[in-house]
Every structure is written in structure tokens, then in C-alpha cells.
XYZ file of C-alpha atoms in Angstrom:
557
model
C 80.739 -30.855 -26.445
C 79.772 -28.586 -23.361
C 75.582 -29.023 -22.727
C 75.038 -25.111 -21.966
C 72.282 -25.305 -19.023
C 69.723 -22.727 -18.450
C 69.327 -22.768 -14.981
C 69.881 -25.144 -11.904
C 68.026 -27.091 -10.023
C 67.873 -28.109 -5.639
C 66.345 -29.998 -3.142
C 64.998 -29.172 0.009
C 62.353 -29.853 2.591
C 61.264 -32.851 0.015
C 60.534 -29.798 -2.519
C 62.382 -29.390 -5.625
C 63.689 -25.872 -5.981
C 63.882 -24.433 -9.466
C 66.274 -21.584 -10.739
C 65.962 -20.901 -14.520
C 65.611 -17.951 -17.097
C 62.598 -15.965 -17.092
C 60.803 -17.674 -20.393
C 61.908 -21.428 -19.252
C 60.021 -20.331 -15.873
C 56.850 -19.758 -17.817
C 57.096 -22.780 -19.947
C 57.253 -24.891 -16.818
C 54.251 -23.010 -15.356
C 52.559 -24.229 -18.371
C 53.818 -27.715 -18.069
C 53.376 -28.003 -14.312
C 49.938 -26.647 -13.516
C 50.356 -27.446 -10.108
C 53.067 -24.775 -9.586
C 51.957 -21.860 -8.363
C 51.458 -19.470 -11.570
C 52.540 -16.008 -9.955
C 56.054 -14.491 -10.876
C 58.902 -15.484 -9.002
C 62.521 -15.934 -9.401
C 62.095 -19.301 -8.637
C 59.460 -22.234 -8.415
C 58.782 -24.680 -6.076
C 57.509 -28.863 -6.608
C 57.047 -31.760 -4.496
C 59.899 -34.199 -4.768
C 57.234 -36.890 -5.411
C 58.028 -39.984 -7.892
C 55.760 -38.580 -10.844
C 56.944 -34.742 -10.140
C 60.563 -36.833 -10.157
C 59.642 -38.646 -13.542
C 58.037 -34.857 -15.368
C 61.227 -33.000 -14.201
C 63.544 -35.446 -15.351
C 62.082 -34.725 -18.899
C 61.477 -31.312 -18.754
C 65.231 -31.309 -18.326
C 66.420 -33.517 -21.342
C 64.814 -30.212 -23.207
C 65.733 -27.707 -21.156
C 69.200 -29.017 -19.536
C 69.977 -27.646 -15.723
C 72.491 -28.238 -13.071
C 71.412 -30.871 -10.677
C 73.530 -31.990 -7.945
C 71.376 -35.159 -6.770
C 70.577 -35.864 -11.322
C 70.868 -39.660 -9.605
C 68.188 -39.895 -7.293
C 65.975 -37.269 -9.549
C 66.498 -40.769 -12.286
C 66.479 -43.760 -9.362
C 62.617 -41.627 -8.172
C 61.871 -41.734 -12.093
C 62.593 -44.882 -12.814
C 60.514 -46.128 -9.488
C 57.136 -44.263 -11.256
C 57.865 -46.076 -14.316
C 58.397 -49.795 -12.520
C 55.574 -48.513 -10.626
C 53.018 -48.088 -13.531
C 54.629 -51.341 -15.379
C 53.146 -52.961 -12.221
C 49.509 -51.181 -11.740
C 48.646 -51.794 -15.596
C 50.073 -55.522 -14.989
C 47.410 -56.309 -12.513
C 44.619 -53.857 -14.085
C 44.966 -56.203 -17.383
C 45.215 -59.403 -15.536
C 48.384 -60.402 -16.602
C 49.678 -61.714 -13.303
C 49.119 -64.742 -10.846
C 47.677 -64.783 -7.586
C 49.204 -66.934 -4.512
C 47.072 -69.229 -2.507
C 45.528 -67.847 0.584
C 44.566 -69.293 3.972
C 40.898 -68.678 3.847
C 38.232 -70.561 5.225
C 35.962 -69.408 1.966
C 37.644 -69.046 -1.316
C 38.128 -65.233 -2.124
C 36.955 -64.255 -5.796
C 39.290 -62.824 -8.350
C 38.806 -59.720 -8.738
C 39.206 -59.274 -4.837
C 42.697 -61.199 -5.521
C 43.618 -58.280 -7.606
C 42.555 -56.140 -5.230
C 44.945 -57.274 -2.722
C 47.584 -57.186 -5.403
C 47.171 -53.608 -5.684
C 47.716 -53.020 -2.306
C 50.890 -54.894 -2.151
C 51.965 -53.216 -5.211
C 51.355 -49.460 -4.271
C 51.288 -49.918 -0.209
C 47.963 -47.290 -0.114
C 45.673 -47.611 -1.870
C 41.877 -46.456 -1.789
C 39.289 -49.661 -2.800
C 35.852 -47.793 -3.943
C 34.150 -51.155 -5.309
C 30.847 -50.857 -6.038
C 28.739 -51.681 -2.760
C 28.232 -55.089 -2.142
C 31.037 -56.566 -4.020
C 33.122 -57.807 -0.825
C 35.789 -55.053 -0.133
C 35.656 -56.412 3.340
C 37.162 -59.640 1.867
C 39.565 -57.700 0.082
C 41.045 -56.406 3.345
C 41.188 -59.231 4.630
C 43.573 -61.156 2.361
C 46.942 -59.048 2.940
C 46.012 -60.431 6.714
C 46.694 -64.120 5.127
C 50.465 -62.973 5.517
C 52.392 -62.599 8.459
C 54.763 -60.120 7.723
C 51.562 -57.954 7.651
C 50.482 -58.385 11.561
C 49.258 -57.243 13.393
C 46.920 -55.336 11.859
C 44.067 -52.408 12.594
C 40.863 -52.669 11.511
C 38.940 -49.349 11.945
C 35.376 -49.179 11.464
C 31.896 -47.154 12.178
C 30.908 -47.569 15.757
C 28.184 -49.849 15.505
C 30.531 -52.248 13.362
C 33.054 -53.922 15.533
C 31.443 -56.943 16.361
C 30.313 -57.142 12.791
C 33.543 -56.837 11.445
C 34.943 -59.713 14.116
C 31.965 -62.125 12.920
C 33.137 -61.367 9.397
C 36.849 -62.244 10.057
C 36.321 -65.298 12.077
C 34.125 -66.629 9.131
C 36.797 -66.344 6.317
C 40.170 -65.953 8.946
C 39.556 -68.091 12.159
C 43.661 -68.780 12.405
C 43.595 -65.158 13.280
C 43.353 -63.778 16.365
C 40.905 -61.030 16.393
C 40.523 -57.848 19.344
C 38.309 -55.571 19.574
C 39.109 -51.684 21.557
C 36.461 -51.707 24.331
C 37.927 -48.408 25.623
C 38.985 -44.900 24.531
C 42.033 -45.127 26.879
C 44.935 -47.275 26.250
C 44.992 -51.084 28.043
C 47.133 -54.093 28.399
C 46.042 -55.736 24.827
C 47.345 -59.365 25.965
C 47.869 -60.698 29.492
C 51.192 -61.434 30.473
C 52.057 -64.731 28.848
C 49.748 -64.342 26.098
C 50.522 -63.466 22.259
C 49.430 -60.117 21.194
C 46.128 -60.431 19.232
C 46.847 -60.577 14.989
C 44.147 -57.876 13.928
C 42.853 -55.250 16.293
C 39.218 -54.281 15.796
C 38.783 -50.385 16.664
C 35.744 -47.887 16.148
C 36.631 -44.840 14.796
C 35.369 -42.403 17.976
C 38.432 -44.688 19.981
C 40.703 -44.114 17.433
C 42.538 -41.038 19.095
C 43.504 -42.084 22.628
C 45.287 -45.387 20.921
C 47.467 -43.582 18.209
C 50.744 -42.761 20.106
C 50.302 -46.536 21.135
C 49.213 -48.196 17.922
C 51.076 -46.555 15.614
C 54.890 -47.775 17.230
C 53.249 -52.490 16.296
C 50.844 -51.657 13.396
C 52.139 -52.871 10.171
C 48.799 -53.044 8.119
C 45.533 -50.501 8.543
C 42.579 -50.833 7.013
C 39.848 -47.634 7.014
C 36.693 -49.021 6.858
C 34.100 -45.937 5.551
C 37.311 -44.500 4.616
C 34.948 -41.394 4.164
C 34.593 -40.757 7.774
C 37.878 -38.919 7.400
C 36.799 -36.878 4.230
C 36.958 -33.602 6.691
C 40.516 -33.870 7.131
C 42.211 -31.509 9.577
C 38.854 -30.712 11.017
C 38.636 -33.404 12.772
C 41.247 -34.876 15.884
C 40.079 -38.606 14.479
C 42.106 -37.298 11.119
C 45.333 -36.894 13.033
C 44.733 -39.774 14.941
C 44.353 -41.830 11.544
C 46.924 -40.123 9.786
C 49.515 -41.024 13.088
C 49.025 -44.345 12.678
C 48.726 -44.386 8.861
C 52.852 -43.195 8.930
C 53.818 -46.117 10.664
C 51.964 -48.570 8.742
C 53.696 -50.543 5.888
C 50.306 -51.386 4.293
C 47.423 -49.015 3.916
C 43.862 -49.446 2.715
C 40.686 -47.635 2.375
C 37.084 -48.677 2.062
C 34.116 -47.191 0.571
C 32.125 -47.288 -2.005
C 31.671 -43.570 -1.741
C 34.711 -41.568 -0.114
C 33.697 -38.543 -0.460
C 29.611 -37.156 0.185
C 30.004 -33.497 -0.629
C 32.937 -31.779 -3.041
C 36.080 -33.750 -4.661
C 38.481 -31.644 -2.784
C 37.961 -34.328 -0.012
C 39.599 -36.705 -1.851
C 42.749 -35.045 -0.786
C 42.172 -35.824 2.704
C 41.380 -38.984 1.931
C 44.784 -40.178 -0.273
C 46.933 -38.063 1.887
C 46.204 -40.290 4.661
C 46.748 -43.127 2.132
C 49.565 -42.344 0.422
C 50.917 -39.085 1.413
C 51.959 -36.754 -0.788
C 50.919 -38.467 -3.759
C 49.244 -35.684 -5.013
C 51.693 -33.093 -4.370
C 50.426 -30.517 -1.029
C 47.140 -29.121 -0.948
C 48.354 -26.141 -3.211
C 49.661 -28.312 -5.939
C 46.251 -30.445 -5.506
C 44.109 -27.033 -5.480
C 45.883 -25.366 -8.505
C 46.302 -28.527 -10.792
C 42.814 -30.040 -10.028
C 40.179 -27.834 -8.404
C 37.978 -24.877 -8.772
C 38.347 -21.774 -6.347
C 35.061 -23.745 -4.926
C 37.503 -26.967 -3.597
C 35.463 -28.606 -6.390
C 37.088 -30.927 -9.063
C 37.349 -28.967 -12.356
C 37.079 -32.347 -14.613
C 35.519 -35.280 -12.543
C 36.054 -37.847 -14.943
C 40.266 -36.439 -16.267
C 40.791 -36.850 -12.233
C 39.262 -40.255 -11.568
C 41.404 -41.508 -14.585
C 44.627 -40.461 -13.114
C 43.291 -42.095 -9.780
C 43.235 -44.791 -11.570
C 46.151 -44.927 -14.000
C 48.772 -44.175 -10.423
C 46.992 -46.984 -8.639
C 45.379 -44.718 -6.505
C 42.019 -45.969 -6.845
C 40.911 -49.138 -7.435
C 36.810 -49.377 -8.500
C 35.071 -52.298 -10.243
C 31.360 -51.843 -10.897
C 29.078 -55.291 -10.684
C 28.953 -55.667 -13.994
C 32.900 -55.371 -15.105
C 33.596 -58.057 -12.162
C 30.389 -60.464 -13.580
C 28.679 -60.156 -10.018
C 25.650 -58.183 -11.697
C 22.918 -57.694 -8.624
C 19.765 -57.431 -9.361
C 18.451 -53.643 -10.641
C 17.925 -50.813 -8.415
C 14.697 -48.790 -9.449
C 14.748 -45.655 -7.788
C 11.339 -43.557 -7.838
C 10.214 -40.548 -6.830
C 7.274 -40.439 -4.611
C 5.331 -37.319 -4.274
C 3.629 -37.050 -1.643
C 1.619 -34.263 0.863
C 2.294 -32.573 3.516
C 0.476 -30.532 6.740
C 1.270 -26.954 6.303
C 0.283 -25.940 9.193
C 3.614 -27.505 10.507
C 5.567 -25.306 8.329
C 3.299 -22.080 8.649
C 4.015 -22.540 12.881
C 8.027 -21.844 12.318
C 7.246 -18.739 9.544
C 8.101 -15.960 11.817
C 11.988 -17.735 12.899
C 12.429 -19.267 9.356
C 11.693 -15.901 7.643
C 14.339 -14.130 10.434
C 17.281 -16.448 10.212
C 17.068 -16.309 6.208
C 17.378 -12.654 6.329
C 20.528 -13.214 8.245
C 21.645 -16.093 5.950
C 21.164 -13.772 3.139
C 22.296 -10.391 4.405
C 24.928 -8.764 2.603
C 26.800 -7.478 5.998
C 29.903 -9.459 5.731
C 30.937 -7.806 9.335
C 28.466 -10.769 10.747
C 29.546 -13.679 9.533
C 29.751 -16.086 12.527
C 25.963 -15.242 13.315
C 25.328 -16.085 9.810
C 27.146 -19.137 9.767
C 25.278 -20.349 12.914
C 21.692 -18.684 11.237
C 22.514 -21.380 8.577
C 22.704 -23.934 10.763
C 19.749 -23.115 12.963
C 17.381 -22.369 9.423
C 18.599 -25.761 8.301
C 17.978 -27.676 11.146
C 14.523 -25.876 11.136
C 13.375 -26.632 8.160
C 14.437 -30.099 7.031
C 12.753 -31.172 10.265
C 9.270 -29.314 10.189
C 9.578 -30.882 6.940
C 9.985 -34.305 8.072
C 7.064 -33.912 10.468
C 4.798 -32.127 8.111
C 4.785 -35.424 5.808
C 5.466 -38.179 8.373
C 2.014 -39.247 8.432
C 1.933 -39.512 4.683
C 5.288 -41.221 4.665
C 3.641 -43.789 7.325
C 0.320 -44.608 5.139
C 2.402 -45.346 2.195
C 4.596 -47.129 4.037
C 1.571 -49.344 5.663
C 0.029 -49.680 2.415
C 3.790 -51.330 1.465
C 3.576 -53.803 4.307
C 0.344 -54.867 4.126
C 0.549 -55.804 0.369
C 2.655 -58.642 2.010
C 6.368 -56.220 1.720
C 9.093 -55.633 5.213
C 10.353 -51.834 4.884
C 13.311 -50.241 5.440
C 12.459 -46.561 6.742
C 15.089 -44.238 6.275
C 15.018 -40.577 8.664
C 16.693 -38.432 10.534
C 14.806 -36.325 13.033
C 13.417 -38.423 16.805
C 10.407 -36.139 16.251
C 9.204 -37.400 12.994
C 10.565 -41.676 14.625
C 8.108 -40.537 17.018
C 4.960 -40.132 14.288
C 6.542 -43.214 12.623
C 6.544 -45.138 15.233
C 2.978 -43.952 16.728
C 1.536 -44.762 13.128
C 2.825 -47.953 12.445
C 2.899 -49.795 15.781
C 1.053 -52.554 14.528
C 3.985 -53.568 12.491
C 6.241 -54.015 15.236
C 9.221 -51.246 13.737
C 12.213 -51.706 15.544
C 15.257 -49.481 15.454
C 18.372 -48.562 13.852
C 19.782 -44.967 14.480
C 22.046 -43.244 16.633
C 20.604 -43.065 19.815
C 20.962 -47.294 20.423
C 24.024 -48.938 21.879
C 25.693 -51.546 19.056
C 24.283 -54.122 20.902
C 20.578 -53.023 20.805
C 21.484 -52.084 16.976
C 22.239 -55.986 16.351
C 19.096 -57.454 18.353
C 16.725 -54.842 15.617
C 18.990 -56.171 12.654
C 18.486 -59.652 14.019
C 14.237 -59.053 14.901
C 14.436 -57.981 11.092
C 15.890 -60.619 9.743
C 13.826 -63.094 11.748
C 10.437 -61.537 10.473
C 9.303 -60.428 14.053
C 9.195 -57.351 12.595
C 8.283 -55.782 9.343
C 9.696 -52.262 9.600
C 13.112 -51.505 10.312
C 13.973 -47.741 10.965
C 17.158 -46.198 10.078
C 18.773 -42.853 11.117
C 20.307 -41.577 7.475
C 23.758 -41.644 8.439
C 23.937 -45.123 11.060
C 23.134 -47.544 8.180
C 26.756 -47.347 6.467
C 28.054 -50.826 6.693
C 25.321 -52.781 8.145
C 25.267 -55.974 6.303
C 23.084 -58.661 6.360
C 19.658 -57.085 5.509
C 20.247 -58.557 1.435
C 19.507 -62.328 2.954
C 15.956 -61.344 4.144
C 13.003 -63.314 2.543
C 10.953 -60.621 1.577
C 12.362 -57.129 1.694
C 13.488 -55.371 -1.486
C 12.086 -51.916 -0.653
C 13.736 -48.668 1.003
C 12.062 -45.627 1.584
C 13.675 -42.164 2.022
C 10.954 -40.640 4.457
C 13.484 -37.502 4.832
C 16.121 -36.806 2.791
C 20.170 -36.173 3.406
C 22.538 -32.933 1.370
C 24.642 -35.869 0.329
C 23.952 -38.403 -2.530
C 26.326 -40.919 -0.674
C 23.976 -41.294 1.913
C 21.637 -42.598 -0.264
C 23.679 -44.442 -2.136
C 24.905 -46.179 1.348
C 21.423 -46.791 2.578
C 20.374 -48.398 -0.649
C 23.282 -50.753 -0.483
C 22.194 -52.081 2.488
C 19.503 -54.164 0.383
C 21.696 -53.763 -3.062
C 24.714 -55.988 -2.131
C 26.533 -59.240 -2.959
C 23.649 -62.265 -1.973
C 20.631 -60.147 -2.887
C 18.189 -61.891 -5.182
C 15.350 -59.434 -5.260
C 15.077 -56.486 -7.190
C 15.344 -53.019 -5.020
C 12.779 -50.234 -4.981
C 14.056 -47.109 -3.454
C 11.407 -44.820 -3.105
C 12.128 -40.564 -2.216
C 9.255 -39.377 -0.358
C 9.144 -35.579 -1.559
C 7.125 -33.059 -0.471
C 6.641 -29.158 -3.323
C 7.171 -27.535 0.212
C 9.317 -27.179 2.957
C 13.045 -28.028 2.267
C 12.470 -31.161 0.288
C 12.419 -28.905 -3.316
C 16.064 -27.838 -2.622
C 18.192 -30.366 -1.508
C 16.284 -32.648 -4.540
C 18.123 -29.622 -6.661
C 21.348 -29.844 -4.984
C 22.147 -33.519 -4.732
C 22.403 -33.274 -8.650
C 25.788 -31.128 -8.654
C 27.370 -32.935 -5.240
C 26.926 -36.133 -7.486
C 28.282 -35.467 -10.469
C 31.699 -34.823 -8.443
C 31.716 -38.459 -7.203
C 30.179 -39.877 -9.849
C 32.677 -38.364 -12.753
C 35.542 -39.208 -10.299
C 35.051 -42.679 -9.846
C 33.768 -43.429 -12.617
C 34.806 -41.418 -15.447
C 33.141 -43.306 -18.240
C 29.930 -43.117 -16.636
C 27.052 -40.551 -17.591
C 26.357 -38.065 -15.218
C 22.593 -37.978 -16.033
C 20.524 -38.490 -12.930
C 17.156 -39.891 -12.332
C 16.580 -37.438 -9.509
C 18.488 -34.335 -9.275
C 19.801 -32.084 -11.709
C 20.546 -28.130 -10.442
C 22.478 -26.605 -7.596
C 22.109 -24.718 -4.090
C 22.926 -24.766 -0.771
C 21.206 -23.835 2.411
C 21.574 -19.988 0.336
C 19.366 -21.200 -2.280
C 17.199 -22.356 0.467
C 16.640 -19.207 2.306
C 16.083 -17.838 -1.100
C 13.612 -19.812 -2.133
C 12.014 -19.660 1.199
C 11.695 -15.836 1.364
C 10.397 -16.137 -2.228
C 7.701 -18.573 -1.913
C 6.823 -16.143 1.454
C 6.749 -12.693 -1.112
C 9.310 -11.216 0.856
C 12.417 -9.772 -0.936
């Protein structure tokens, strides 16, 4: 008996090319969300393995002419091995091999490595602390792998050799001293096995690098949340292509909306989650923001996209992490000095003229830099008493800020405690010999910019601190959640007070409002059974809501 089709179906330009009657067009419109929904005579879908797997069904109901029907089934059936394979290893139903370490790797690190193999790109967003670093390392144990690229933060090269010659020290480690391309090995010599190289370096060694890399590893993997914004992306993405093996690391990938994630598992595994259209239509809000958090980070997890344990699913429970909100005052006569240029650029931020946009944009940027640091000034010195009051009950501090001014105050206030420094203005060098002061109790206050700390590890072995305190605050809940895991890791003993110094004026109010809906897109993503109930934030805003409020608590309309 003769199937009768109702329409037929193409490929080209790794798209699948639908022709079909008018009503089977708007049943797969239904079916495919990620189509695009206007009318056409035809529709369009990324010849990806689970696009490969859906069509193939939609197909046994709604039969079509396919010339290539074979390698639509042979991309099908290569979904299906590949989830046989993910939910293998998620339910532990497989054995590990031996590896060549120098300290035994756990298991659930073992698994993690499995899921590399397995998928070839994967993104690792273990809770911090729990070893990722390790993790990476293991698919180094192998030689087909090498050599390999590790890219980290720029203050974390030497770290990250230290960490492989303590669990790898057969391999032969490098680390990128320049921005230009060099000789890696002298003539004679054996090209080094993993090549250490900071981000910032990262885009005058892709045309080089990517032709020998076999296995990359993206340490902070969120550094590349921007995506096409940034020449580091392509530089990462370059390489990424060539690479049999690819792996990123972070315990938060994204710090603002989940639309980053594309950026992120396109560099991964490209295409996996069809183009940004598809991605936009199927999972986001016209705001780039996931729709459903927690439906999205359980497909992450069901492709093998993600891979997250949390301490206590893995048995490595740390102890608690009390955060707590710390009121306290602040000088407004620091804020009441910068009235007249606040109240002018929030005009501007707020006008409804859309004909001046790019002054607005940079009136945004000017009011924001304005205001979170008069802020941080107009409570340093109450940030610093607290603080002292901290260290001389017999506690060593880690100071969290952002603005030189208000390091200045700190630093002035509490010289008697010997602070030493952690932000961006030292080398790596002088970053390792405050890290090392720390740990050696010369000091007890260690300052941190905000947005340095990511990765620093090494602060959980010292005797007596267990506190952090947030003298300034960042827009992005993964800051925080970064700088608290420098105390909250794997080897901590102590339980960790995080205290938020906020101040009822200045900027402090609104980014304590926005934080809340920034982290219920992370938190719903990666971790989709979690509650979304917050012990800080809970509202929404922007640098609009703070103009707002700024020109309301002023009486100005």
C-alpha cells in the first residue's frame, strides 16, 4: 500500500527545510516551539541530533518525502545512544578506570570526567568547593587528550600550575607569559602536555592553539557569558572548534539573565540548543530572560549539558553558610555633595526622548558609577568599626569592595591590623604574597576587589577566619556567591558568616531589590528542585528603578 505524504522534507546549511500543507505547518509550530511561529510556506530547524530524533517522529504521524530518511534515523538513533549513556552515569551504573594521580580523585569527580568523555562539552557547575578543578584534570590522565589548554582568570595561572603539579606531576605544565605567540618548546624539547593561559592572552594564541589543542578546559567559564561582545569569545570559541574535548567551570556561569547560558553552551557544544532564534523563541522572554528556570535546568541536565552536584547529594556537606544582613549608617553629607549631578543624569536616564539614547545609555553609566561609590564612602567608616570590632574579638576578615576611594578609608581606619590586598590594581604576584601574609596570620584583614576573588583558593585552611563582609555590594548575586566560596569550600571546618553591610540610602536599597530576580534565573536553572526563596532579596530594578527612586526620595517628579 502507497503511504500518501503530506509534504517533503530538505537539508541545507545544517537546517532542515520543511514543505507541508498549511494545517500540518501549524501543528509543527505547536510541536516545535523553537520554530519561528509567523506564516510561511515553509519552516526552518537546526539539523541537530534531538531536532533529528523530534522530526523523525513527527513524521511516523505525518509521513513526508525525505531524501537523506537515513541520516535523519543514524542522527536519531545517536540522541537516543546518547541519553542511554548520560542517565547511565547520572544513576551510577557504570565503572570508572584507574587514573594516574598523585591523590586519589573522589567519585563523584570520576563521573564527572565520564560525562565529559561521553558528551565531548560539557558545562561542570558543582557547587563551589567541591573540586571541579580535579575534575578537569582527570581527562588529562589520558594521552590521546594532550596537549591540553587550561584557561583561567588572570591572577590564576600559577595557581592552577601548583594545583596540577600536586595531583599530575608526570605532566608537563606551561604557562602563556605573553599576549603574542612564542616558540612553546626549544628545539629538541617535547612540547609541554597542558598549557596554562589567562584569559586577557587568550586572543593573540587562537589561530596558533587551536591547529595542537585536543582538550580545553574554561576555568570561570562565566567570563565568556557576554558572548559576541567580547574578542576573548571568538578567541575561545576558535579554539573550542578544534578541540575534541571541551569543559567548563563554574559554579555560577551566568551573573545576570539566563540568556547567557547560550553563549556559554554554544562555545561548549555548539549548536546544541538550536541558533539563538530557536534558543530565544523556545526558552526565553522578549527580556533574554529564561521563561521557566527550573523546566530549562532539567533539560540541561537530562542532554548532559550540565552537570551540578550540591555538597550534600555528593556527601561532602561543608559546614553552614549564615548570611546576615547588617544595617548599618551612613554620612549623608557624602551623598547630599553629588545631589545636583545625580538628580541631572537621572532625568536623562529617565527621559522619555528616545531620539537620545546613547547619552542615556552613558547617563546610566555615569549615575551608577556615582552613586554606588558615594555610597561606599558614605558608610566606609561604619563598615571599618564593625569590621575592627570583628578582629579584635580575636576574628581575621575578609573585606569585600569595589571602589580605591572607599580601600583608601579602609585602609586609613584599620591600619593597625595590617590589611593587605587583593583587587585589581596588584600584579598576580603581589596578589599571592597578600594570600600568603593571610594565611600566615601577619595580617588579619584581607581586602578584596568584588570581582578579583573568583578562584582564589586556599583562604578555607586558615586557623581562624570564617567571616566575609560585603562592605559594598555587586548587581550580580554570583559575585557574592563567588566571594563567599572563597571561605565556603572543600577543607573548611568553620562555619561562615557573610555579613551585607547595607545602608536605607544611597544605592544600597536597590540593588538589595534587584539581586532577588537576577537570582532566581540561576538559581531555578541549576537547580530546579531548589526554592527560590531568598534570605536577602526579593523585588526587581535596574539602574531605572534607581534613578526613580532617587528622584523620589529627592521630591522631584
Amino acid at each position: 500500500m502507497t503511504i500518501q505524504t503530506v509534504g517533503k522534507i530538505t537539508r541545507d546549511n545544517n537546517c532542515w527545510i520543511i514543505q507541508c500543507q498549511p494545517n500540518i505547518r501549524n501543528r509543527m509550530r505547536r510541536v516545535f516551539p523553537q520554530v519561528a511561529q509567523y506564516a510561511s510556506d515553509s519552516i526552518s530547524i537546526s539539523d541537530n541530533i534531538e531536532n533529528c530524533r523530534d522530526l523523525l517522529w513527527f513524521i511516523e504521524r505525518y509521513p513526508m518525502d525525505i531524501s537523506e530518511i537515513e541520516y535523519l534515523k543514524k542522527r536519531a538513533d545517536d540522541h537516543i545512544s546518547l541519553g542511554e549513556n548520560i542517565h547511565a552515569i547520572l544513576d551510577n551504573r557504570i565503572e570508572y578506570p584507574s587514573y594516574d594521580l598523585a591523590l586519589p580523585a573522589r567519585d563523584y569527580q570520576k563521573a564527572g570526567n565520564a560525562m565529559l568523555q561521553t558528551v565531548e562539552g560539557l558545562l561542570l557547575a558543582d557547587d563551589v568547593g567541591l573540586g571541579k578543578t580535579l575534575t578537569s584534570f582527570l581527562a588529562m590522565c589520558q594521552g590521546e587528550n594532550l596537549p591540553a589548554l587550561f584557561v583561567t582568570l588572570t591572577h590564576l595561572p600559577a595557581q592552577m600550575e601548583a594545583q596540577l603539579e600536586k595531583f599530575l606531576p608526570n605532566r608537563r605544565p606551561h604557562i602563556i607569559k605573553k599576549g603574542t605567540p612564542y616558540p612553546l618548546a626549544r628545539p629538541g624539547e617535547a612540547m609541554p602536555d597542558v598549557i596554562i593561559c589567562s584569559y586577557s592572552k587568550l586572543r593573540g594564541w587562537a589561530e596558533i592553539l587551536k591547529h595542537f589543542i585536543r582538550y580545553v578546559v574554561f576555568d570561570e567559564i562565566q567570563e565568556l557569558r557576554t558572548g559576541e561582545e567580547s574578542q576573548k569569545y571568538h578567541a575561545a570559541r576558535h579554539i573550542a572548534q578544534g578541540a575534541k574535548l571541551r569543559l567548563g567551570l563554574s559554579a555560577t556561569p551566568i551573573y545576570n539573565m539566563g540568556a547567557e547560558f547560550f553563549n556559554i553552551l554554544e562555545i561548549l557544544r555548539p549548536g546544541c540548543l538550536g541558533t539563538r532564534e530557536e534558543f530565544t523563541r523556545e526558552w526565553c522572554t522578549t527580556e533574554k530572560k529564561i521563561k521557566d528556570p527550573k523546566a530549562f535546568g532539567a533539560y540541561l541536565r537530562s542532554e548532559g549539558l550540565m552537570l551540578r552536584r550540591t555538597r550534600s547529594e555528593v556527601n561532602r556537606e561543608l559546614p553552614p553558610v549564615e548570611p546576615i544582613v547588617l544595617p548599618v549608617e551612613s554620612d549623608a553629607s557624602v551623598l547630599e555633595r553629588i545631589q545636583g549631578s545625580a538628580i541631572e543624569l537621572a532625568k536623562i536616564i529617565l527621559s522619555a526622548n528616545e531620539e537620545f539614547r546613547g547619552q542615556k545609555m552613558q547617563a546610566a553609566e555615569q549615575f551608577n558609577i556615582m552613586m554606588r561609590q558615594a555610597t561606599g564612602i558614605a558608610k566606609a567608616v561604619y563598615v571599618a568599626d564593625f569590621v575592627n570590632l570583628l578582629i579584635e574579638s580575636g576574628e581575621a576578615v575578609v573585606l569585600y569592595g569595589w571602589h580605591r576611594e572607599v580601600y583608601n578609608i579602609w585602609l586609613e581606619r584599620l591600619a593597625k591590623h595590617n590589611p593587605v590586598m587583593y583587587t585589581g590594581s596588584e600584579s598576580p604576584a603581589a596578589k599571592e604574597r597578600a594570600k600568603q601574609a593571610f594565611l600566615d596570620q601577619k595580617s588579619e584583614l584581607m581586602i578584596i576587589s568584588l570581582r578579583a576573588g573568583a578562584g582564589l583558593d586556599g583562604l578555607q585552611y586558615h586557623p581562624r577566619c570564617r567571616t566575609a563582609v560585603f562592605g559594598e555590594l555587586d548587581w550580580s548575586p554570583g559575585v557574592h556567591e563567588q566571594d563567599i566560596g572563597r571561605l565556603a569550600r572543600d577543607g573548611q571546618t568553620k562555619g561562615i558568616a557573610a555579613y551585607f553591610a547595607i545602608a536605607d540610602s544611597g544605592s544600597d536599597p536597590v540593588i538589595a531589590d534587584i539581586l532577588g530576580i537576577k537570582r532566581s534565573q540561576i538559581n531555578g536553572v541549576r537547580d530546579p528542585n531548589a526554592s527560590l526563596i531568598e534570605k536577602l532579596e526579593s523585588s526587581s530594578g535596574g539602574i531605572k528603578q534607581l534613578a526613580e527612586q532617587y528622584l523620589a526620595r529627592n521630591m522631584i517628579k
